[in-house]
Tab-separated table of N, CA and C in Angstrom:
chain	number	residue	atom	x	y	z
A	29	UNK	N	-7.871	8.776	4.342
A	29	UNK	CA	-7.271	10.035	3.979
A	29	UNK	C	-8.378	11.039	3.678
A	30	UNK	N	-8.158	12.216	4.096
A	30	UNK	CA	-9.147	13.248	3.881
A	30	UNK	C	-8.730	14.213	2.785
A	31	UNK	N	-7.596	13.929	2.140
A	31	UNK	CA	-7.121	14.772	1.057
A	31	UNK	C	-6.815	13.867	-0.125
A	32	UNK	N	-7.376	14.197	-1.272
A	32	UNK	CA	-7.122	13.404	-2.468
A	32	UNK	C	-6.124	14.153	-3.336
A	33	UNK	N	-4.914	13.592	-3.485
A	33	UNK	CA	-3.906	14.275	-4.296
A	33	UNK	C	-4.210	14.179	-5.777
A	34	UNK	N	-5.072	13.253	-6.174
A	34	UNK	CA	-5.452	13.155	-7.578
A	34	UNK	C	-6.454	14.254	-7.922
A	35	UNK	N	-7.456	14.402	-7.080
A	35	UNK	CA	-8.482	15.427	-7.314
A	35	UNK	C	-8.037	16.798	-6.813
A	36	UNK	N	-6.942	16.819	-6.051
A	36	UNK	CA	-6.457	18.045	-5.440
A	36	UNK	C	-7.548	18.704	-4.608
A	37	UNK	N	-8.189	17.897	-3.794
A	37	UNK	CA	-9.328	18.364	-3.013
A	37	UNK	C	-9.174	17.915	-1.567
A	38	UNK	N	-9.401	18.831	-0.656
A	38	UNK	CA	-9.312	18.512	0.762
A	38	UNK	C	-10.711	18.450	1.356
A	39	UNK	N	-10.963	17.392	2.096
A	39	UNK	CA	-12.243	17.243	2.782
A	39	UNK	C	-12.042	17.236	4.288
A	40	UNK	N	-10.920	17.766	4.734
A	40	UNK	CA	-10.605	17.768	6.158
A	40	UNK	C	-11.663	18.511	6.960
A	41	UNK	N	-12.231	19.577	6.380
A	41	UNK	CA	-13.254	20.339	7.097
A	41	UNK	C	-14.462	19.461	7.427
A	42	UNK	N	-14.763	18.488	6.565
A	42	UNK	CA	-15.879	17.589	6.847
A	42	UNK	C	-15.584	16.738	8.080
A	43	UNK	N	-14.357	16.226	8.178
A	43	UNK	CA	-13.981	15.420	9.334
A	43	UNK	C	-14.036	16.262	10.604
A	44	UNK	N	-13.567	17.497	10.517
A	44	UNK	CA	-13.604	18.373	11.688
A	44	UNK	C	-15.047	18.649	12.107
A	45	UNK	N	-15.922	18.842	11.130
A	45	UNK	CA	-17.339	19.083	11.414
A	45	UNK	C	-17.978	17.855	12.074
A	46	UNK	N	-17.687	16.683	11.528
A	46	UNK	CA	-18.220	15.438	12.089
A	46	UNK	C	-17.681	15.212	13.496
A	47	UNK	N	-16.381	15.436	13.693
A	47	UNK	CA	-15.790	15.257	15.019
A	47	UNK	C	-16.407	16.212	16.036
A	48	UNK	N	-16.652	17.456	15.632
A	48	UNK	CA	-17.282	18.432	16.536
A	48	UNK	C	-18.689	17.976	16.910
A	49	UNK	N	-19.426	17.478	15.930
A	49	UNK	CA	-20.784	16.993	16.195
A	49	UNK	C	-20.752	15.785	17.124
A	50	UNK	N	-19.829	14.855	16.890
A	50	UNK	CA	-19.716	13.672	17.751
A	50	UNK	C	-19.310	14.070	19.169
A	51	UNK	N	-18.412	15.018	19.305
A	51	UNK	CA	-18.006	15.484	20.631
A	51	UNK	C	-19.176	16.121	21.364
A	52	UNK	N	-19.960	16.914	20.650
A	52	UNK	CA	-21.132	17.565	21.254
A	52	UNK	C	-22.140	16.537	21.746
A	53	UNK	N	-22.200	15.394	21.060
A	53	UNK	CA	-23.117	14.328	21.467
A	53	UNK	C	-22.513	13.409	22.529
A	54	UNK	N	-21.267	13.691	22.917
A	54	UNK	CA	-20.612	12.869	23.926
A	54	UNK	C	-20.043	11.580	23.357
A	55	UNK	N	-19.823	11.531	22.041
A	55	UNK	CA	-19.277	10.339	21.387
A	55	UNK	C	-17.812	10.566	21.058
A	56	UNK	N	-17.081	9.478	20.872
A	56	UNK	CA	-15.686	9.620	20.501
A	56	UNK	C	-15.604	10.106	19.060
A	57	UNK	N	-14.540	10.814	18.764
A	57	UNK	CA	-14.354	11.289	17.388
A	57	UNK	C	-13.901	10.142	16.514
A	58	UNK	N	-14.102	10.274	15.216
A	58	UNK	CA	-13.799	9.184	14.292
A	58	UNK	C	-12.343	9.112	13.907
A	59	UNK	N	-11.986	7.985	13.340
A	59	UNK	CA	-10.650	7.806	12.793
A	59	UNK	C	-9.658	7.272	13.795
A	60	UNK	N	-8.727	6.514	13.288
A	60	UNK	CA	-7.646	6.000	14.100
A	60	UNK	C	-6.609	7.109	14.263
A	61	UNK	N	-6.210	7.432	15.490
A	61	UNK	CA	-5.246	8.517	15.693
A	61	UNK	C	-3.962	8.329	14.897
A	62	UNK	N	-3.529	7.077	14.723
A	62	UNK	CA	-2.306	6.824	13.961
A	62	UNK	C	-2.486	7.257	12.502
A	63	UNK	N	-3.658	6.962	11.939
A	63	UNK	CA	-3.911	7.353	10.552
A	63	UNK	C	-4.159	8.855	10.432
A	64	UNK	N	-4.841	9.427	11.413
A	64	UNK	CA	-5.097	10.866	11.359
A	64	UNK	C	-3.785	11.646	11.335
A	65	UNK	N	-2.833	11.214	12.159
A	65	UNK	CA	-1.529	11.871	12.213
A	65	UNK	C	-0.798	11.724	10.876
A	66	UNK	N	-0.856	10.517	10.312
A	66	UNK	CA	-0.177	10.284	9.032
A	66	UNK	C	-0.866	11.027	7.899
A	67	UNK	N	-2.179	11.183	7.970
A	67	UNK	CA	-2.905	11.910	6.925
A	67	UNK	C	-2.403	13.344	6.845
A	68	UNK	N	-2.195	13.961	7.989
A	68	UNK	CA	-1.679	15.333	8.009
A	68	UNK	C	-0.271	15.394	7.415
A	69	UNK	N	0.554	14.420	7.777
A	69	UNK	CA	1.928	14.370	7.260
A	69	UNK	C	1.925	14.223	5.737
A	70	UNK	N	1.088	13.309	5.235
A	70	UNK	CA	1.036	13.077	3.793
A	70	UNK	C	0.446	14.274	3.053
A	71	UNK	N	-0.520	14.947	3.648
A	71	UNK	CA	-1.105	16.108	2.991
A	71	UNK	C	-0.045	17.195	2.806
A	72	UNK	N	0.761	17.424	3.825
A	72	UNK	CA	1.839	18.416	3.715
A	72	UNK	C	2.856	18.000	2.645
A	73	UNK	N	3.207	16.736	2.629
A	73	UNK	CA	4.163	16.215	1.659
A	73	UNK	C	3.637	16.370	0.231
A	74	UNK	N	2.365	15.982	0.011
A	74	UNK	CA	1.754	16.071	-1.323
A	74	UNK	C	1.643	17.525	-1.759
A	75	UNK	N	1.235	18.396	-0.848
A	75	UNK	CA	1.143	19.823	-1.190
A	75	UNK	C	2.500	20.369	-1.628
A	76	UNK	N	3.561	19.969	-0.942
A	76	UNK	CA	4.907	20.430	-1.302
A	76	UNK	C	5.296	19.921	-2.686
A	77	UNK	N	5.000	18.649	-2.976
A	77	UNK	CA	5.320	18.081	-4.289
A	77	UNK	C	4.511	18.755	-5.395
A	78	UNK	N	3.244	19.067	-5.128
A	78	UNK	CA	2.424	19.752	-6.121
A	78	UNK	C	2.964	21.155	-6.391
A	79	UNK	N	3.379	21.835	-5.345
A	79	UNK	CA	3.955	23.174	-5.506
A	79	UNK	C	5.238	23.081	-6.330
A	80	UNK	N	6.054	22.084	-6.059
A	80	UNK	CA	7.287	21.874	-6.812
A	80	UNK	C	6.973	21.660	-8.303
A	81	UNK	N	5.936	20.867	-8.589
A	81	UNK	CA	5.529	20.630	-9.974
A	81	UNK	C	5.045	21.897	-10.663
A	82	UNK	N	4.259	22.702	-9.932
A	82	UNK	CA	3.783	23.965	-10.511
A	82	UNK	C	4.948	24.912	-10.793
A	83	UNK	N	5.936	24.934	-9.891
A	83	UNK	CA	7.114	25.788	-10.108
A	83	UNK	C	7.910	25.338	-11.328
A	84	UNK	N	8.079	24.024	-11.491
A	84	UNK	CA	8.785	23.511	-12.677
A	84	UNK	C	8.030	23.901	-13.949
A	85	UNK	N	6.712	23.778	-13.906
A	85	UNK	CA	5.888	24.158	-15.054
A	85	UNK	C	6.047	25.649	-15.351
A	86	UNK	N	6.020	26.471	-14.309
A	86	UNK	CA	6.186	27.918	-14.490
A	86	UNK	C	7.557	28.255	-15.072
A	87	UNK	N	8.595	27.542	-14.643
A	87	UNK	CA	9.935	27.777	-15.190
A	87	UNK	C	9.994	27.436	-16.675
A	88	UNK	N	9.322	26.350	-17.054
A	88	UNK	CA	9.275	25.990	-18.469
A	88	UNK	C	8.529	27.053	-19.280
A	89	UNK	N	7.476	27.586	-18.710
A	89	UNK	CA	6.718	28.649	-19.390
A	89	UNK	C	7.589	29.890	-19.544
A	90	UNK	N	8.322	30.254	-18.498
A	90	UNK	CA	9.203	31.422	-18.571
A	90	UNK	C	10.302	31.232	-19.616
A	91	UNK	N	10.825	30.031	-19.667
A	91	UNK	CA	11.948	29.769	-20.571
A	91	UNK	C	11.511	29.625	-22.031
A	92	UNK	N	10.368	28.929	-22.254
A	92	UNK	CA	9.970	28.602	-23.625
A	92	UNK	C	8.654	29.237	-24.073
A	93	UNK	N	7.977	29.956	-23.195
A	93	UNK	CA	6.709	30.588	-23.546
A	93	UNK	C	5.525	29.746	-23.122
A	94	UNK	N	4.349	30.401	-23.096
A	94	UNK	CA	3.163	29.707	-22.569
A	94	UNK	C	2.706	28.550	-23.452
A	95	UNK	N	3.113	28.523	-24.716
A	95	UNK	CA	2.748	27.421	-25.604
A	95	UNK	C	3.876	26.401	-25.749
A	96	UNK	N	4.691	26.271	-24.712
A	96	UNK	CA	5.865	25.401	-24.802
A	96	UNK	C	5.493	23.956	-25.088
A	97	UNK	N	4.264	23.550	-24.739
A	97	UNK	CA	3.860	22.163	-25.012
A	97	UNK	C	3.799	21.898	-26.512
A	98	UNK	N	3.544	22.948	-27.285
A	98	UNK	CA	3.490	22.812	-28.750
A	98	UNK	C	4.825	23.164	-29.397
A	99	UNK	N	5.463	24.221	-28.883
A	99	UNK	CA	6.699	24.684	-29.510
A	99	UNK	C	7.918	23.856	-29.103
A	100	UNK	N	7.896	23.296	-27.906
A	100	UNK	CA	9.004	22.468	-27.399
A	100	UNK	C	8.439	21.195	-26.747
A	101	UNK	N	7.828	20.327	-27.560
A	101	UNK	CA	7.167	19.143	-26.986
A	101	UNK	C	8.110	18.218	-26.231
A	102	UNK	N	9.395	18.227	-26.594
A	102	UNK	CA	10.330	17.333	-25.901
A	102	UNK	C	10.465	17.707	-24.425
A	103	UNK	N	10.414	19.019	-24.136
A	103	UNK	CA	10.486	19.452	-22.736
A	103	UNK	C	9.199	19.098	-21.992
A	104	UNK	N	8.066	19.238	-22.657
A	104	UNK	CA	6.778	18.887	-22.063
A	104	UNK	C	6.720	17.391	-21.777
A	105	UNK	N	7.171	16.577	-22.738
A	105	UNK	CA	7.143	15.131	-22.551
A	105	UNK	C	8.044	14.708	-21.391
A	106	UNK	N	9.218	15.320	-21.312
A	106	UNK	CA	10.128	15.005	-20.207
A	106	UNK	C	9.484	15.371	-18.862
A	107	UNK	N	8.893	16.570	-18.809
A	107	UNK	CA	8.218	17.035	-17.590
A	107	UNK	C	7.066	16.097	-17.219
A	108	UNK	N	6.250	15.708	-18.202
A	108	UNK	CA	5.107	14.821	-17.947
A	108	UNK	C	5.567	13.446	-17.457
A	109	UNK	N	6.621	12.904	-18.086
A	109	UNK	CA	7.139	11.596	-17.666
A	109	UNK	C	7.709	11.649	-16.247
A	110	UNK	N	8.460	12.700	-15.963
A	110	UNK	CA	9.010	12.854	-14.611
A	110	UNK	C	7.895	12.975	-13.579
A	111	UNK	N	6.834	13.701	-13.924
A	111	UNK	CA	5.704	13.873	-13.002
A	111	UNK	C	5.012	12.548	-12.740
A	112	UNK	N	4.796	11.755	-13.800
A	112	UNK	CA	4.154	10.444	-13.623
A	112	UNK	C	5.028	9.514	-12.782
A	113	UNK	N	6.334	9.515	-13.069
A	113	UNK	CA	7.242	8.666	-12.294
A	113	UNK	C	7.241	9.066	-10.819
A	114	UNK	N	7.261	10.379	-10.573
A	114	UNK	CA	7.248	10.858	-9.195
A	114	UNK	C	5.946	10.465	-8.503
A	115	UNK	N	4.822	10.584	-9.205
A	115	UNK	CA	3.547	10.220	-8.604
A	115	UNK	C	3.491	8.727	-8.287
A	116	UNK	N	4.043	7.916	-9.172
A	116	UNK	CA	4.084	6.470	-8.935
A	116	UNK	C	4.931	6.165	-7.696
A	117	UNK	N	6.076	6.836	-7.569
A	117	UNK	CA	6.938	6.643	-6.398
A	117	UNK	C	6.223	7.073	-5.117
A	118	UNK	N	5.513	8.185	-5.186
A	118	UNK	CA	4.772	8.668	-4.020
A	118	UNK	C	3.698	7.664	-3.626
A	119	UNK	N	2.961	7.146	-4.616
A	119	UNK	CA	1.923	6.154	-4.318
A	119	UNK	C	2.506	4.906	-3.690
A	120	UNK	N	3.629	4.440	-4.224
A	120	UNK	CA	4.270	3.250	-3.657
A	120	UNK	C	4.684	3.496	-2.205
A	121	UNK	N	5.279	4.654	-1.969
A	121	UNK	CA	5.712	4.998	-0.610
A	121	UNK	C	4.505	5.131	0.328
A	122	UNK	N	3.428	5.751	-0.184
A	122	UNK	CA	2.215	5.917	0.616
A	122	UNK	C	1.620	4.564	0.998
A	123	UNK	N	1.511	3.648	0.028
A	123	UNK	CA	0.928	2.333	0.316
A	123	UNK	C	1.779	1.556	1.317
A	124	UNK	N	3.100	1.689	1.215
A	124	UNK	CA	3.987	1.047	2.200
A	124	UNK	C	3.752	1.640	3.591
A	125	UNK	N	3.570	2.951	3.650
A	125	UNK	CA	3.340	3.630	4.925
A	125	UNK	C	2.012	3.200	5.541
A	126	UNK	N	0.979	3.073	4.712
A	126	UNK	CA	-0.319	2.613	5.208
A	126	UNK	C	-0.186	1.197	5.769
A	127	UNK	N	0.491	0.321	5.028
A	127	UNK	CA	0.672	-1.048	5.500
A	127	UNK	C	1.478	-1.074	6.798
A	128	UNK	N	2.495	-0.241	6.882
A	128	UNK	CA	3.302	-0.178	8.111
A	128	UNK	C	2.455	0.294	9.285
A	129	UNK	N	1.527	1.210	9.035
A	129	UNK	CA	0.648	1.701	10.092
A	129	UNK	C	-0.254	0.577	10.588
A	130	UNK	N	-0.770	-0.222	9.651
A	130	UNK	CA	-1.560	-1.387	10.064
A	130	UNK	C	-0.689	-2.371	10.834
A	131	UNK	N	0.530	-2.599	10.353
A	131	UNK	CA	1.445	-3.526	11.032
A	131	UNK	C	1.795	-3.048	12.441
A	132	UNK	N	1.795	-1.721	12.627
A	132	UNK	CA	2.090	-1.143	13.942
A	132	UNK	C	0.883	-1.192	14.887
A	133	UNK	N	-0.239	-1.713	14.385
A	133	UNK	CA	-1.398	-1.901	15.254
A	133	UNK	C	-2.529	-0.919	15.072
A	134	UNK	N	-2.514	-0.146	14.019
A	134	UNK	CA	-3.622	0.788	13.798
A	134	UNK	C	-4.873	0.005	13.436
A	135	UNK	N	-5.879	0.187	14.215
A	135	UNK	CA	-7.168	-0.431	13.946
A	135	UNK	C	-8.158	0.210	14.895
A	136	UNK	N	-9.403	0.121	14.526
A	136	UNK	CA	-10.385	0.741	15.391
A	136	UNK	C	-11.767	0.195	15.068
A	137	UNK	N	-12.528	-0.069	16.099
A	137	UNK	CA	-13.912	-0.474	15.920
A	137	UNK	C	-14.655	0.704	15.289
A	138	UNK	N	-15.418	0.431	14.242
A	138	UNK	CA	-16.101	1.501	13.506
A	138	UNK	C	-17.396	1.967	14.174
A	139	UNK	N	-17.853	1.254	15.182
A	139	UNK	CA	-19.096	1.663	15.849
A	139	UNK	C	-18.853	2.952	16.627
A	140	UNK	N	-19.678	3.940	16.375
A	140	UNK	CA	-19.453	5.292	16.905
A	140	UNK	C	-19.429	5.366	18.430
A	141	UNK	N	-20.128	4.473	19.105
A	141	UNK	CA	-20.228	4.564	20.561
A	141	UNK	C	-19.326	3.561	21.285
A	142	UNK	N	-18.418	2.946	20.567
A	142	UNK	CA	-17.542	1.944	21.181
A	142	UNK	C	-16.646	2.600	22.222
A	143	UNK	N	-16.580	1.985	23.397
A	143	UNK	CA	-15.720	2.538	24.442
A	143	UNK	C	-14.362	1.831	24.498
A	144	UNK	N	-14.156	0.832	23.652
A	144	UNK	CA	-12.853	0.150	23.556
A	144	UNK	C	-12.501	-0.038	22.067
A	145	UNK	N	-12.347	1.075	21.336
A	145	UNK	CA	-12.171	0.990	19.889
A	145	UNK	C	-10.903	0.280	19.435
A	146	UNK	N	-9.900	0.186	20.286
A	146	UNK	CA	-8.642	-0.440	19.888
A	146	UNK	C	-8.537	-1.875	20.405
A	147	UNK	N	-9.607	-2.637	20.240
A	147	UNK	CA	-9.632	-4.028	20.691
A	147	UNK	C	-8.591	-4.847	19.922
A	148	UNK	N	-8.127	-5.933	20.547
A	148	UNK	CA	-7.120	-6.780	19.910
A	148	UNK	C	-7.653	-7.473	18.663
A	149	UNK	N	-8.877	-8.001	18.751
A	149	UNK	CA	-9.441	-8.733	17.621
A	149	UNK	C	-10.625	-7.962	17.067
A	150	UNK	N	-10.568	-7.675	15.777
A	150	UNK	CA	-11.651	-6.954	15.124
A	150	UNK	C	-12.241	-7.818	14.024
A	151	UNK	N	-13.565	-7.759	13.883
A	151	UNK	CA	-14.272	-8.482	12.831
A	151	UNK	C	-14.503	-7.531	11.662
A	152	UNK	N	-14.319	-8.028	10.437
A	152	UNK	CA	-14.550	-7.207	9.245
A	152	UNK	C	-15.981	-7.382	8.750
A	153	UNK	N	-16.498	-6.317	8.149
A	153	UNK	CA	-17.802	-6.381	7.495
A	153	UNK	C	-17.699	-7.362	6.330
A	154	UNK	N	-18.624	-8.286	6.235
A	154	UNK	CA	-18.592	-9.277	5.158
A	154	UNK	C	-18.923	-8.651	3.808
A	155	UNK	N	-19.620	-7.521	3.820
A	155	UNK	CA	-20.002	-6.876	2.567
A	155	UNK	C	-18.859	-6.153	1.897
A	156	UNK	N	-18.191	-5.268	2.636
A	156	UNK	CA	-17.137	-4.439	2.029
A	156	UNK	C	-15.744	-4.875	2.454
A	157	UNK	N	-15.633	-5.527	3.605
A	157	UNK	CA	-14.330	-5.945	4.099
A	157	UNK	C	-13.486	-4.792	4.633
A	158	UNK	N	-14.067	-3.608	4.723
A	158	UNK	CA	-13.314	-2.436	5.165
A	158	UNK	C	-13.634	-2.102	6.611
A	159	UNK	N	-14.911	-1.950	6.914
A	159	UNK	CA	-15.320	-1.606	8.276
A	159	UNK	C	-14.986	-2.759	9.211
A	160	UNK	N	-14.497	-2.401	10.415
A	160	UNK	CA	-14.123	-3.418	11.398
A	160	UNK	C	-14.814	-3.126	12.721
A	161	UNK	N	-15.122	-4.184	13.452
A	161	UNK	CA	-15.862	-4.059	14.704
A	161	UNK	C	-15.270	-4.983	15.755
A	162	UNK	N	-15.367	-4.546	17.016
A	162	UNK	CA	-14.835	-5.364	18.108
A	162	UNK	C	-15.821	-6.453	18.518
A	163	UNK	N	-17.083	-6.336	18.106
A	163	UNK	CA	-18.072	-7.356	18.455
A	163	UNK	C	-19.170	-7.382	17.401
A	164	UNK	N	-19.872	-8.493	17.356
A	164	UNK	CA	-21.007	-8.627	16.422
A	164	UNK	C	-22.111	-7.642	16.798
A	165	UNK	N	-22.268	-7.370	18.079
A	165	UNK	CA	-23.302	-6.427	18.519
A	165	UNK	C	-23.023	-5.024	17.975
A	166	UNK	N	-21.765	-4.615	17.989
A	166	UNK	CA	-21.411	-3.297	17.462
A	166	UNK	C	-21.595	-3.247	15.942
A	167	UNK	N	-21.277	-4.356	15.287
A	167	UNK	CA	-21.475	-4.409	13.839
A	167	UNK	C	-22.955	-4.253	13.504
A	168	UNK	N	-23.789	-4.951	14.233
A	168	UNK	CA	-25.242	-4.881	13.995
A	168	UNK	C	-25.774	-3.473	14.294
A	169	UNK	N	-25.325	-2.887	15.384
A	169	UNK	CA	-25.771	-1.535	15.734
A	169	UNK	C	-25.316	-0.512	14.704
A	170	UNK	N	-24.066	-0.635	14.253
A	170	UNK	CA	-23.538	0.321	13.284
A	170	UNK	C	-24.224	0.185	11.934
A	171	UNK	N	-24.670	-1.011	11.594
A	171	UNK	CA	-25.364	-1.213	10.319
A	171	UNK	C	-26.608	-0.324	10.255
A	172	UNK	N	-27.373	-0.306	11.295
A	172	UNK	CA	-28.574	0.517	11.312
A	172	UNK	C	-28.279	1.999	11.475
A	173	UNK	N	-27.190	2.305	12.164
A	173	UNK	CA	-26.868	3.703	12.474
A	173	UNK	C	-26.140	4.398	11.330
A	174	UNK	N	-25.146	3.735	10.753
A	174	UNK	CA	-24.282	4.454	9.817
A	174	UNK	C	-23.803	3.630	8.629
A	175	UNK	N	-23.327	2.429	8.840
A	175	UNK	CA	-22.604	1.695	7.804
A	175	UNK	C	-23.482	1.253	6.630
A	176	UNK	N	-24.746	1.068	6.847
A	176	UNK	CA	-25.635	0.609	5.778
A	176	UNK	C	-25.557	1.535	4.561
A	177	UNK	N	-25.446	2.831	4.802
A	177	UNK	CA	-25.368	3.791	3.710
A	177	UNK	C	-23.996	3.895	3.077
A	178	UNK	N	-22.974	3.340	3.731
A	178	UNK	CA	-21.601	3.439	3.230
A	178	UNK	C	-21.093	2.148	2.594
A	179	UNK	N	-21.658	1.034	3.005
A	179	UNK	CA	-21.121	-0.267	2.629
A	179	UNK	C	-21.221	-0.496	1.126
A	180	UNK	N	-20.114	-0.936	0.552
A	180	UNK	CA	-20.103	-1.161	-0.892
A	180	UNK	C	-20.970	-2.354	-1.293
A	181	UNK	N	-21.375	-3.169	-0.330
A	181	UNK	CA	-22.275	-4.270	-0.688
A	181	UNK	C	-23.640	-3.730	-1.101
A	182	UNK	N	-23.926	-2.479	-0.753
A	182	UNK	CA	-25.187	-1.841	-1.127
A	182	UNK	C	-25.100	-1.154	-2.496
A	183	UNK	N	-23.914	-1.136	-3.072
A	183	UNK	CA	-23.688	-0.495	-4.369
A	183	UNK	C	-23.802	-1.560	-5.456
A	184	UNK	N	-24.460	-1.247	-6.569
A	184	UNK	CA	-24.571	-2.234	-7.652
A	184	UNK	C	-23.196	-2.733	-8.117
A	185	UNK	N	-23.153	-3.983	-8.544
A	185	UNK	CA	-21.890	-4.626	-8.917
A	185	UNK	C	-21.156	-3.868	-10.019
A	186	UNK	N	-21.871	-3.355	-11.027
A	186	UNK	CA	-21.181	-2.681	-12.131
A	186	UNK	C	-20.454	-1.418	-11.644
A	187	UNK	N	-20.999	-0.748	-10.631
A	187	UNK	CA	-20.328	0.435	-10.085
A	187	UNK	C	-19.102	0.005	-9.281
A	188	UNK	N	-19.239	-1.075	-8.505
A	188	UNK	CA	-18.084	-1.587	-7.765
A	188	UNK	C	-16.969	-2.007	-8.715
A	189	UNK	N	-17.354	-2.604	-9.864
A	189	UNK	CA	-16.354	-3.000	-10.863
A	189	UNK	C	-15.631	-1.779	-11.426
A	190	UNK	N	-16.388	-0.705	-11.715
A	190	UNK	CA	-15.776	0.525	-12.223
A	190	UNK	C	-14.829	1.127	-11.191
A	191	UNK	N	-15.248	1.140	-9.930
A	191	UNK	CA	-14.403	1.676	-8.859
A	191	UNK	C	-13.120	0.855	-8.752
A	192	UNK	N	-13.241	-0.469	-8.819
A	192	UNK	CA	-12.074	-1.339	-8.731
A	192	UNK	C	-11.132	-1.127	-9.920
A	193	UNK	N	-11.697	-0.957	-11.127
A	193	UNK	CA	-10.872	-0.685	-12.305
A	193	UNK	C	-10.105	0.628	-12.124
A	194	UNK	N	-10.819	1.671	-11.665
A	194	UNK	CA	-10.169	2.965	-11.426
A	194	UNK	C	-9.062	2.829	-10.388
A	195	UNK	N	-9.347	2.111	-9.312
A	195	UNK	CA	-8.376	1.929	-8.239
A	195	UNK	C	-7.128	1.229	-8.764
A	196	UNK	N	-7.317	0.151	-9.503
A	196	UNK	CA	-6.169	-0.588	-10.041
A	196	UNK	C	-5.379	0.256	-11.034
A	197	UNK	N	-6.086	1.003	-11.854
A	197	UNK	CA	-5.418	1.876	-12.826
A	197	UNK	C	-4.601	2.945	-12.082
A	198	UNK	N	-5.186	3.539	-11.050
A	198	UNK	CA	-4.478	4.566	-10.277
A	198	UNK	C	-3.279	3.991	-9.542
A	199	UNK	N	-3.441	2.797	-8.957
A	199	UNK	CA	-2.323	2.177	-8.252
A	199	UNK	C	-1.175	1.859	-9.205
A	200	UNK	N	-1.520	1.606	-10.482
A	200	UNK	CA	-0.498	1.333	-11.486
A	200	UNK	C	0.138	2.626	-12.003
A	201	UNK	N	-0.388	3.771	-11.542
A	201	UNK	CA	0.182	5.053	-11.951
A	201	UNK	C	-0.439	5.649	-13.190
A	202	UNK	N	-1.550	5.093	-13.651
A	202	UNK	CA	-2.228	5.613	-14.843
A	202	UNK	C	-3.388	6.498	-14.398
A	203	UNK	N	-3.225	7.800	-14.568
A	203	UNK	CA	-4.257	8.752	-14.157
A	203	UNK	C	-4.901	9.424	-15.365
A	204	UNK	N	-4.812	8.777	-16.524
A	204	UNK	CA	-5.336	9.377	-17.753
A	204	UNK	C	-6.850	9.426	-17.782
A	205	UNK	N	-7.523	8.573	-17.018
A	205	UNK	CA	-8.976	8.491	-17.077
A	205	UNK	C	-9.565	9.016	-15.776
A	206	UNK	N	-9.317	10.281	-15.471
A	206	UNK	CA	-9.843	10.884	-14.248
A	206	UNK	C	-10.948	11.841	-14.625
A	207	UNK	N	-12.106	11.622	-14.046
A	207	UNK	CA	-13.250	12.495	-14.298
A	207	UNK	C	-13.255	13.571	-13.221
A	208	UNK	N	-12.852	14.778	-13.574
A	208	UNK	CA	-12.749	15.880	-12.596
A	208	UNK	C	-13.927	16.816	-12.747
A	209	UNK	N	-15.113	16.319	-12.513
A	209	UNK	CA	-16.322	17.145	-12.634
A	209	UNK	C	-16.335	18.271	-11.668
C-alpha cells in the first residue's frame, strides 16, 4: 500500500517516480497489478471514511462548541469509540481483501529485471519472508541490486521487535501509541 491511513500520508508519488525511472531504463514497473488496483480502491475508501469522521467532528463542534470534549465528554467518548470500532472493522475488511488477493493469485518476482514476474512457484527471502523470487538467481541478483537495503534481516532485532509490537497493536485496533513526527 502506498497510502497509510494511520499516518494519513500518501506516498503514491514515490511509486510513480520509481515506475517512471524503471520505464526509462527499459525495466518493468514495480508492484503486482492486482495490488496496485486494490491500493487505489482502498485509498478512495479510506479518504471517504476520514472525510466522514471530520464531518461528524465538525457537527459536534457546531452543536456543542469547540471545547465539546471538555464540556460534553459523553459525546466525545461516543464519537471516539465509534471511530475506533469503525477503524477496526476497516482493518479487518482490508486484511481479508489482501488475503483474497493472494488467494486469487497475486504474486510477483521482486527482481526488477524479471521477464516472467508471475511465475507459478515463488521462493521467499529467508531473512524477511516478504520478498519473493521466481528463481535463486533472481534472488541473488536482487540482493546486490536492491533488497539488501530493504530486508528486515539487516535491521537489528530490537527494532524488528518494536515494529512487530506496533504491527500487532495496530492490527488489534489500538492506535494510542503512534509517533507522528
